[in-house]
Coordinates of C-alpha atoms and ligand atoms in Angstrom, one line a residue:
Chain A
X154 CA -31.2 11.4 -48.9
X155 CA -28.4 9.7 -50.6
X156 CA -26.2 9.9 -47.0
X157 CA -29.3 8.3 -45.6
X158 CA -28.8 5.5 -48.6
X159 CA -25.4 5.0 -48.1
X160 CA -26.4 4.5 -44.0
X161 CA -28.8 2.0 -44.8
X162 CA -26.8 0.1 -46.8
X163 CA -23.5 0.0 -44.8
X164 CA -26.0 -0.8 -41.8
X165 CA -27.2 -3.7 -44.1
X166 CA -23.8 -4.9 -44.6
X167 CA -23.0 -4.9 -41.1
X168 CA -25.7 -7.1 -40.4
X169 CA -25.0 -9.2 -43.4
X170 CA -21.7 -10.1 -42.5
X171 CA -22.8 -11.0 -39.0
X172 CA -22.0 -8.5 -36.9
X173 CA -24.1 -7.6 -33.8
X174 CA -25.6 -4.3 -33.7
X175 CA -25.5 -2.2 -29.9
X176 CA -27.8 0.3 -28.9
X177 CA -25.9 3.4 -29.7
X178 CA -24.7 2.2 -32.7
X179 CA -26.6 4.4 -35.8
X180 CA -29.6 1.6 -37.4
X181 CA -32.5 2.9 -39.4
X182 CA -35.3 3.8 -37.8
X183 CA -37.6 0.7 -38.6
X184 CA -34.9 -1.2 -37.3
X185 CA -35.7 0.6 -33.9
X186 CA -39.3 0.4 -34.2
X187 CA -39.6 -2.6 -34.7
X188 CA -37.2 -3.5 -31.9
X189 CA -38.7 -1.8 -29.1
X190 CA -42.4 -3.2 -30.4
X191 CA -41.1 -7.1 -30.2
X192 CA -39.0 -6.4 -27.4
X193 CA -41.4 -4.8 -25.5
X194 CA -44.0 -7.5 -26.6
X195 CA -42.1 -10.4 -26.0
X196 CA -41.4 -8.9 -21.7
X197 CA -45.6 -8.4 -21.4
X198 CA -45.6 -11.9 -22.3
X199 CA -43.5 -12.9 -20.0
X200 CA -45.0 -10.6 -17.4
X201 CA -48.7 -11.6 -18.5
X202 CA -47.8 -15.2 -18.8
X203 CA -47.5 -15.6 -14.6
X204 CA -51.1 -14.7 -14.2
X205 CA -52.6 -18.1 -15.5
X206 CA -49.6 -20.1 -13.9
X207 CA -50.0 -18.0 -10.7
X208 CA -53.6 -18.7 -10.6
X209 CA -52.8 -22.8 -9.5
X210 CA -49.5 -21.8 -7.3
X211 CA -51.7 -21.7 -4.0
X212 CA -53.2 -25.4 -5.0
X213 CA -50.5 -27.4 -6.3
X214 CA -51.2 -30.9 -5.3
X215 CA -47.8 -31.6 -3.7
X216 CA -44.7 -29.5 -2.4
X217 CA -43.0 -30.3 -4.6
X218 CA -44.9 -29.1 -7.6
X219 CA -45.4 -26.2 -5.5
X220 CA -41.4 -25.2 -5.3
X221 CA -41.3 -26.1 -9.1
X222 CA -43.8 -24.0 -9.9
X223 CA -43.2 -21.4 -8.0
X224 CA -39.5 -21.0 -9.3
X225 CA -40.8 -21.0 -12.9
X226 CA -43.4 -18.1 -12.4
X227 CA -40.4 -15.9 -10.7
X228 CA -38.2 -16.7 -13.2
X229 CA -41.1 -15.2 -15.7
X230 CA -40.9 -12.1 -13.9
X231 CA -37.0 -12.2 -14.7
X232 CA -37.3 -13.4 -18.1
X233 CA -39.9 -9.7 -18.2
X234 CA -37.2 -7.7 -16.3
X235 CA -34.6 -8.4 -18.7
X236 CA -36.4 -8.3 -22.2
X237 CA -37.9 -4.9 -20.4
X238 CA -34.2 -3.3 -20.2
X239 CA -33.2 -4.6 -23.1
X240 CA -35.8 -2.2 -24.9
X241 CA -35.0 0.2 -22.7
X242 CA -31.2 0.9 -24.7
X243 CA -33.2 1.5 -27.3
X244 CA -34.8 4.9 -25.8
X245 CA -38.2 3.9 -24.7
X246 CA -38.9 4.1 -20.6
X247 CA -40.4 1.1 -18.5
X248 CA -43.3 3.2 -17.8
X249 CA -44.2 4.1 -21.5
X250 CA -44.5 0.4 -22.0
X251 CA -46.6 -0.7 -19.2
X252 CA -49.0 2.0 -20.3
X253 CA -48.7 0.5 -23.8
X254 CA -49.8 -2.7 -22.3
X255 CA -52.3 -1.3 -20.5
X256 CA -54.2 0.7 -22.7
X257 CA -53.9 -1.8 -24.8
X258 CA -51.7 -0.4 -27.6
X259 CA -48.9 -3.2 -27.5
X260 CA -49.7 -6.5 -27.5
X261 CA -49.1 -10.0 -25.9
X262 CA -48.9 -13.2 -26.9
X263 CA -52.1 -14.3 -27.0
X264 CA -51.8 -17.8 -25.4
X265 CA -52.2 -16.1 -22.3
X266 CA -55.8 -15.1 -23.0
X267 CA -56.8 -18.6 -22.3
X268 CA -58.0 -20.1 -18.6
X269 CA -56.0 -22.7 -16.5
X270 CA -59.4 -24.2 -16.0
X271 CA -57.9 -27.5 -13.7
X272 CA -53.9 -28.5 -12.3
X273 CA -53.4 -30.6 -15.9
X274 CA -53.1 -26.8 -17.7
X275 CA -49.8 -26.0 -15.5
X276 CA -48.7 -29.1 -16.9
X277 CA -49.6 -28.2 -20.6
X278 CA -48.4 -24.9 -20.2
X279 CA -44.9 -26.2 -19.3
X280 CA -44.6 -28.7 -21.8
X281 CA -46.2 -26.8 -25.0
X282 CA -46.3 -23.2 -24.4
X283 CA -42.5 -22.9 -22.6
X284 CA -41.7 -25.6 -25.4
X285 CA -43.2 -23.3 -28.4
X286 CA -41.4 -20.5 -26.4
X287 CA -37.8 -22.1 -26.4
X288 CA -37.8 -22.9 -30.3
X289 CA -38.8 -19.2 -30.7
X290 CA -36.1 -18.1 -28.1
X291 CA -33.4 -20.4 -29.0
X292 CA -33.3 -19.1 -32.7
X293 CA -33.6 -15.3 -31.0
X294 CA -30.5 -15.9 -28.9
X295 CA -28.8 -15.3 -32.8
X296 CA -30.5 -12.2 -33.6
X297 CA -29.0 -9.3 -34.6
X298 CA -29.5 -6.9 -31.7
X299 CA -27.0 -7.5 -28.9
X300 CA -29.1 -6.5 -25.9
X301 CA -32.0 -8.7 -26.9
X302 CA -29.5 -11.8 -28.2
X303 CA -28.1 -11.5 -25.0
X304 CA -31.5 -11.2 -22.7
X305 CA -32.3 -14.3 -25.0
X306 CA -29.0 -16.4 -24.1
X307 CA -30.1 -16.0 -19.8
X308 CA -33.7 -17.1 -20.4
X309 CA -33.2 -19.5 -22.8
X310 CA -30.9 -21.3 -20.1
X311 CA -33.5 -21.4 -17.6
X312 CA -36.6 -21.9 -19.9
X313 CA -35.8 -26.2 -20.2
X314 CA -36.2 -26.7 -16.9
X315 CA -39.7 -24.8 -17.4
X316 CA -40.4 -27.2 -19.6
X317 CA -39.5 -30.0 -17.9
X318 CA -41.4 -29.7 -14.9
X319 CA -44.1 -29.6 -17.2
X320 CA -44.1 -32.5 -18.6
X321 CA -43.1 -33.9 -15.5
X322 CA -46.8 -33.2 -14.7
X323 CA -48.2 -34.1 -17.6
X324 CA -46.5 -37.7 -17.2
X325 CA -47.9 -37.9 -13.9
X326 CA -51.1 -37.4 -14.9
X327 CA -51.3 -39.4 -18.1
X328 CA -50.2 -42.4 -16.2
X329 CA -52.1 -42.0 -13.0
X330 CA -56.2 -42.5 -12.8
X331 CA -58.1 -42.1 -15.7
X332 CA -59.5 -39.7 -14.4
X333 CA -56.1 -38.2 -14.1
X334 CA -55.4 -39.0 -17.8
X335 CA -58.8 -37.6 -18.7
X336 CA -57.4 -34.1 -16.8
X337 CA -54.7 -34.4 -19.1
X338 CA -56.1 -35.5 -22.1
X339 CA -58.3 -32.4 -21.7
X340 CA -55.1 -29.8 -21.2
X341 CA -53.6 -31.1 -24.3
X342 CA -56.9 -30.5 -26.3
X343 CA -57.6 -27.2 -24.8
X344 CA -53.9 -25.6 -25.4
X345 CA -52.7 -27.8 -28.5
X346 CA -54.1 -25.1 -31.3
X347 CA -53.6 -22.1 -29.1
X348 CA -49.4 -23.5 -28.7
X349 CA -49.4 -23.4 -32.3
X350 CA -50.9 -19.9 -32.7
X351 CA -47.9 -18.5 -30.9
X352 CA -45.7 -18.5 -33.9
X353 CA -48.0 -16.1 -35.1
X354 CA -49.9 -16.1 -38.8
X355 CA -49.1 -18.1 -41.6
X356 CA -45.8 -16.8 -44.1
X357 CA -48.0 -15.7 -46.1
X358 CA -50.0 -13.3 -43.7
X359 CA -47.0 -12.2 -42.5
X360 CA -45.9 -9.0 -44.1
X361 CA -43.0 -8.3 -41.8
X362 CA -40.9 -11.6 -42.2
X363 CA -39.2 -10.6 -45.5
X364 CA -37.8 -7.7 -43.2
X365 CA -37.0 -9.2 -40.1
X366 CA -34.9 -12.3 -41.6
X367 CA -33.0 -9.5 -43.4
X368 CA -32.4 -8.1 -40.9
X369 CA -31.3 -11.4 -38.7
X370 CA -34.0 -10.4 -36.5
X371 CA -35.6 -13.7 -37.3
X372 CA -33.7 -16.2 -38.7
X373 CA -36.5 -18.6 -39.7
X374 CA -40.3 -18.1 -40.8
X375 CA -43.3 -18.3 -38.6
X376 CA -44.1 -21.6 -40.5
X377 CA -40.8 -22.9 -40.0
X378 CA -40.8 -22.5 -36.3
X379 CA -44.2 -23.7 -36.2
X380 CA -43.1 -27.2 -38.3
X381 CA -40.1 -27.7 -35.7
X382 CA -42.8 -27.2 -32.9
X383 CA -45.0 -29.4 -34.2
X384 CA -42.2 -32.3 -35.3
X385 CA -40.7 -32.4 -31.5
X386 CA -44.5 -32.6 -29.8
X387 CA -46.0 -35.4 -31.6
X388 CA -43.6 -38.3 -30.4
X389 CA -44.1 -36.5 -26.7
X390 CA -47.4 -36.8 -26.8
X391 CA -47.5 -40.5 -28.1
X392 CA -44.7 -41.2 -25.3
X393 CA -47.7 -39.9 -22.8
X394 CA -50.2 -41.9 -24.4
X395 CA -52.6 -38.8 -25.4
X396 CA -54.0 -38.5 -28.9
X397 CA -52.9 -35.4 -30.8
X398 CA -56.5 -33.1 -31.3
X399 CA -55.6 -33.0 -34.6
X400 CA -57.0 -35.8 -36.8
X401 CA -55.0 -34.1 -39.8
X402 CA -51.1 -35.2 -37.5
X403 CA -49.5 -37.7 -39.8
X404 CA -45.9 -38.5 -40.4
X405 CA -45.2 -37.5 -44.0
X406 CA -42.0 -39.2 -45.2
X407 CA -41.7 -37.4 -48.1
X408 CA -41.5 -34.5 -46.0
X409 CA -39.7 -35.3 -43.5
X410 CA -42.4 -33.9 -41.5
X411 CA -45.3 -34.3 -39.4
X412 CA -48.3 -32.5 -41.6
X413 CA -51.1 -30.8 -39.2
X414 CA -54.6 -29.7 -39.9
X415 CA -55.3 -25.7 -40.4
X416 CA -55.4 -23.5 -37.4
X417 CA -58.6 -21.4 -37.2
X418 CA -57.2 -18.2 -38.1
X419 CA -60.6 -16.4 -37.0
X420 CA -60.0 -17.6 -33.5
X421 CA -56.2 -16.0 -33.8
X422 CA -57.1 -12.8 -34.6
X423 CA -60.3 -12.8 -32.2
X424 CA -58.2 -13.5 -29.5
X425 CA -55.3 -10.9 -31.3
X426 CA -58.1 -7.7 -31.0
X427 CA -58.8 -9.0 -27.7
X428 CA -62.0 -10.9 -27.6
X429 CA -60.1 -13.6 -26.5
X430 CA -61.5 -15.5 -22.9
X431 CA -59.1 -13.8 -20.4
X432 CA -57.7 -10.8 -22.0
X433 CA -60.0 -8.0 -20.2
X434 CA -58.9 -10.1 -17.1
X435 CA -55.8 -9.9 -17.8
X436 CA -55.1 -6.1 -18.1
X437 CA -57.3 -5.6 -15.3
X438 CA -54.7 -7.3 -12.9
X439 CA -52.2 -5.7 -14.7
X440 CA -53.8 -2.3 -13.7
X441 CA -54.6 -3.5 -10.6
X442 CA -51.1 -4.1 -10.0
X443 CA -49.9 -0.8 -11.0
X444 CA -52.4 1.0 -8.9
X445 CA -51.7 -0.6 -5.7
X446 CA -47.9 -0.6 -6.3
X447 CA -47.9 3.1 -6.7
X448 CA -48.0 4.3 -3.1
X449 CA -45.1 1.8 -2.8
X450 CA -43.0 3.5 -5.6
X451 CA -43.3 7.0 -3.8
X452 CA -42.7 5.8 -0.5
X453 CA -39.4 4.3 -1.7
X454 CA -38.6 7.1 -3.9
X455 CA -39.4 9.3 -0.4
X456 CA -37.2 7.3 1.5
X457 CA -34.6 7.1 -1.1
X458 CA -34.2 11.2 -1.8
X459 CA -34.0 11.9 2.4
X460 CA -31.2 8.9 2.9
X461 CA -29.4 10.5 -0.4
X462 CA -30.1 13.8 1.7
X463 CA -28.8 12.8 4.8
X464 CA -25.7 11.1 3.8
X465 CA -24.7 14.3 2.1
X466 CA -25.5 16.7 5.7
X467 CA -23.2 14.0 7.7
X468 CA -20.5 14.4 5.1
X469 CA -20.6 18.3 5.0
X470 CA -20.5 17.8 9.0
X471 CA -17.5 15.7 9.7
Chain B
X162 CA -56.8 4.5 -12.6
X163 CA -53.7 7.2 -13.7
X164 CA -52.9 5.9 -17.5
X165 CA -50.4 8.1 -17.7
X166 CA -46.7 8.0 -17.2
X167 CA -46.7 8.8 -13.7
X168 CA -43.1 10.5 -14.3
X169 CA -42.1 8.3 -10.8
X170 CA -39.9 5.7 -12.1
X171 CA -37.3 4.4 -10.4
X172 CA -33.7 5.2 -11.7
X173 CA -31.8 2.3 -13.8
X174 CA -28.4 1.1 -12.2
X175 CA -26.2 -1.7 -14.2
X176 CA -25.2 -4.8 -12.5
X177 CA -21.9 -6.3 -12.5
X178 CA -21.5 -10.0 -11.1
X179 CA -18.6 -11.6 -10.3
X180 CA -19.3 -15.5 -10.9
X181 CA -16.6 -16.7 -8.9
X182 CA -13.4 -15.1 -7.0
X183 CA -10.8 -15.5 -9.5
X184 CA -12.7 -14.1 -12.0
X185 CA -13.9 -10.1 -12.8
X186 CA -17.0 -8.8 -12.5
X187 CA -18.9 -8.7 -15.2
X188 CA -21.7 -6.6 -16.8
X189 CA -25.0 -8.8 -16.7
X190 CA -27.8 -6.1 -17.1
X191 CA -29.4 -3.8 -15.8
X192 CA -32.7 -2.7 -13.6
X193 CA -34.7 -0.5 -11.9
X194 CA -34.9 0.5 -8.3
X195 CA -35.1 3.5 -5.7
X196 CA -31.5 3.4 -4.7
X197 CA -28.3 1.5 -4.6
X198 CA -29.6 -0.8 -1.7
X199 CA -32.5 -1.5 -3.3
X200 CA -30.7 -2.2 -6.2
X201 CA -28.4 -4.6 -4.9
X202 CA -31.9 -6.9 -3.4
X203 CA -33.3 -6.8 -6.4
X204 CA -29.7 -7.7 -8.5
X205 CA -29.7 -10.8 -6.5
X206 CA -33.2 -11.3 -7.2
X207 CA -33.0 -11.0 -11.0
X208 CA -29.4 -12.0 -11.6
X209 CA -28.6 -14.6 -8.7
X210 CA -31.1 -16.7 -8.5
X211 CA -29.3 -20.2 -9.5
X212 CA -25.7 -19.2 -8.1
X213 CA -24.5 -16.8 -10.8
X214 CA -22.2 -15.1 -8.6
X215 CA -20.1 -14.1 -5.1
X216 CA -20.4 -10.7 -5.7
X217 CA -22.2 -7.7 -6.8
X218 CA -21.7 -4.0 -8.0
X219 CA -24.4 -2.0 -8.7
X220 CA -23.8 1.6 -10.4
X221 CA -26.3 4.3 -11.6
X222 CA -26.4 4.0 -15.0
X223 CA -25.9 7.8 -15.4
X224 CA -23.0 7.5 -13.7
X225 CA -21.3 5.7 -16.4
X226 CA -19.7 7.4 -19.2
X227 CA -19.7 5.5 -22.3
X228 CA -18.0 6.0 -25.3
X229 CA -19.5 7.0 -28.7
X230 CA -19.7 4.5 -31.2
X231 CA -19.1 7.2 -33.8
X232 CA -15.9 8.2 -32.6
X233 CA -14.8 4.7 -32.8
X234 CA -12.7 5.4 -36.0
X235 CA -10.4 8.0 -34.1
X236 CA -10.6 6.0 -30.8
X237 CA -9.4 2.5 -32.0
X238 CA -8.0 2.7 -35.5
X239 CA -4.9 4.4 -34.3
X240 CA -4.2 1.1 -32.4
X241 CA -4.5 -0.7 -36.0
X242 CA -1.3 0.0 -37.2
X243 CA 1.2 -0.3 -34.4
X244 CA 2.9 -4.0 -35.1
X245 CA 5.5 -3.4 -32.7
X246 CA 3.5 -3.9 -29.9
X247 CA 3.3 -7.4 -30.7
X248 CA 5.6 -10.0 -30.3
X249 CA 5.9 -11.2 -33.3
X250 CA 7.3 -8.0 -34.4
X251 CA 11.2 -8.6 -33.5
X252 CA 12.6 -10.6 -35.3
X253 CA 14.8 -13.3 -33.2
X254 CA 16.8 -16.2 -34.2
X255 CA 14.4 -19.4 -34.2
X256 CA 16.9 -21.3 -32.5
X257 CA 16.5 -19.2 -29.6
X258 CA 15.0 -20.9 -26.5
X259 CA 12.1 -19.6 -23.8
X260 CA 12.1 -15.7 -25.2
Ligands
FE2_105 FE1 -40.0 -17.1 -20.0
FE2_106 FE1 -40.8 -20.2 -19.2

């Protein structure tokens, strides 16, 4: 018990004093945990996230949105490949985790539970959901854990772009017809409360911040993310000429800050246990991806055992 | 549908990229694939795709034999306390030039 103690604390002291912590390294158990469940939740985000985006790649209006767009939904799958090995060091196989996602037992984030009902949503999910994602990512390329700090440096440097050809759209739109503005007009209102879920529940609901800034895994509160997220949108949004959904959104200069109206929480933790408008959608083409890769995997395995085999009779023969 | 671990996942290699000649290869990650050719598509896939490199390894990872971070003490300390492998150790006239 007291060796255990003594662990924990020189483990805390590590952290404290800023060092990085490696995957064979000794860290308590929790520590772990809790690793492999955001880790692993933050790559089926990534991986779920192409499936709304994906949905508009075969319509984009122009080539050039097209290319754009279909870079940033490939660089998803990247940004899941290398959050997925990054859990990996920490014992837990790729296949245990899709099944996790798939039966439902780890979770997403749930801003991918919503539709991309017209072209103006790629646009809002570029500027808003990638933007909610970098001030997330950007304080994660600090955390504690060297595989994920790292994963979080290589997607953080291809995430602005993401957002940029967002906006891009968004701009576009907003200054095109108004029927074009009223396409955007509408994105923003549809995916301006779900952006701000992302950060997850309030600081107070949020039993497992005290233990994650301790241990650098965060470095700043739900709320605080959410503040930042909130104080970099509004001017964007005024720059495109759209009105915030929000009639709460006032510059408080007192504050320093923008203050918002409250999220529904109900909605949150609908869409959380999976009532949410997509979510049964969404695991179902994640099934149905699995299920039609898998003669694919044991072809290639096949083919990859009788070349191994083969190589090794021509050696033995010359 | 087979929910599961279907026990038929592909082996992880490590990828080293080499950003530009001149420089080493480096460790960038790792991934999954059936075998080392494999491997190397999907490397310049994942790791390539905005002109990270000029060249690629790809290893197994079990290939690799890493050392263990509790033996670091007897590993590296020993290195601690040998001054005189630095310069700085001899002591040399200061108006001595280029040595
Ligand atoms: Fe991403
Ligand atoms: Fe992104």
């Amino acid at each position: 018990m007291s060796v255990e103690i003594n662990l924990d604390q020189e483990f805390q002291s590590r952290i404290d004093a800023g060092e990085r912590i490696e995957p064979k390294d000794w860290m308590p158990e929790k520590y772990r945990k809790t690793h492999i469940r955001q880790i692993s939740q933050h790559a089926h985000s990534e991986i779920v996230g192409m499936l709304p985006e994906g949905n508009w790649i075969t319509r984009a209006p122009t080539l050039r949105r097209k290319v754009g767009l279909l870079a940033k939904v490939q660089d998803e799958a990247g940004h899941g490949l290398y959050l997925y090995s990054a859990a990996e060091t920490l014992g837990i196989s790729r296949d245990e985790m899709e099944v996790q996602l798939l039966t439902g037992k780890a979770k997403y984030s749930s801003i991918f539970n919503y539709p991309t009902l017209s072209w103006a949503d790629i646009g809002a999910i570029g500027w808003l959901v990638d933007g909610a994602a970098i001030i997330n990512q950007v304080m994660l390329t600090r955390t504690s854990f060297g595989p994920y700090a790292r994963a979080m440096v290589r997607i953080c440097k291809e995430e602005s772009f993401h957002q940029r050809q967002g906006y891009e759209i968004m701009l576009g739109l907003a200054k095109g017809t108004p029927e074009q503005k009223a396409m955007a007009q509408d994105a923003l209102n549809r995916f301006w409360w779900p952006s701000l879920m992302m950060f997850g529940p309030r600081d107070a609901d949020s039993p497992n911040t005290e233990q994650s800034v301790k241990w650098k895994i965060k470095r700043k509160t739900n709320d605080e993310l959410r503040q930042q997220f909130v104080d970099i949108t509004v001017p964007q949004a005024d720059y495109l000429g759209l009105k915030m959904p929000d009639p709460a959104i006032k510059w408080n200069e007192e504050r320093g800050h923008y203050d918002f109206g409250e999220i529904d929480w109900d909605e949150f933790w609908q869409v959380v246990k999976g009532n949410g408008p997509c979510n049964k959608e969404r695991i179902a083409a994640r099934t149905k991806a699995r299920e039609n890769g898998t003669w694919v995997r044991e072809a290639a395995l096949a083919h990859a055992a009788k070349n191994a085999e083969r190589k090794l009779s021509t050696k033995v023969a010359s | 549908m087979n929910k599961e671990t279907d026990k038929m996942e592909y082996p992880i290699f490590e990828v080293f990229i080499r950003s530009k000649n001149g420089l080493e290869h480096r460790h960038v990650g790792s991934l999954h694939a059936a075998d080392p050719e494999m491997a190397m598509e999907n490397a310049r896939d994942v790791y390539t795709r905005r002109q990270e490199g000029v060249s690629i390894w790809v290893v197994e990872s079990k290939n690799i034999t890493a050392s263990n971070p509790e033996k670091s003490d007897e590993l590296f300390d020993p290195a601690q306390d040998k001054v005189y492998r630095h310069p700085t150790f001899y002591d040399l006239p200061i108006e001595l030039k280029h040595i």
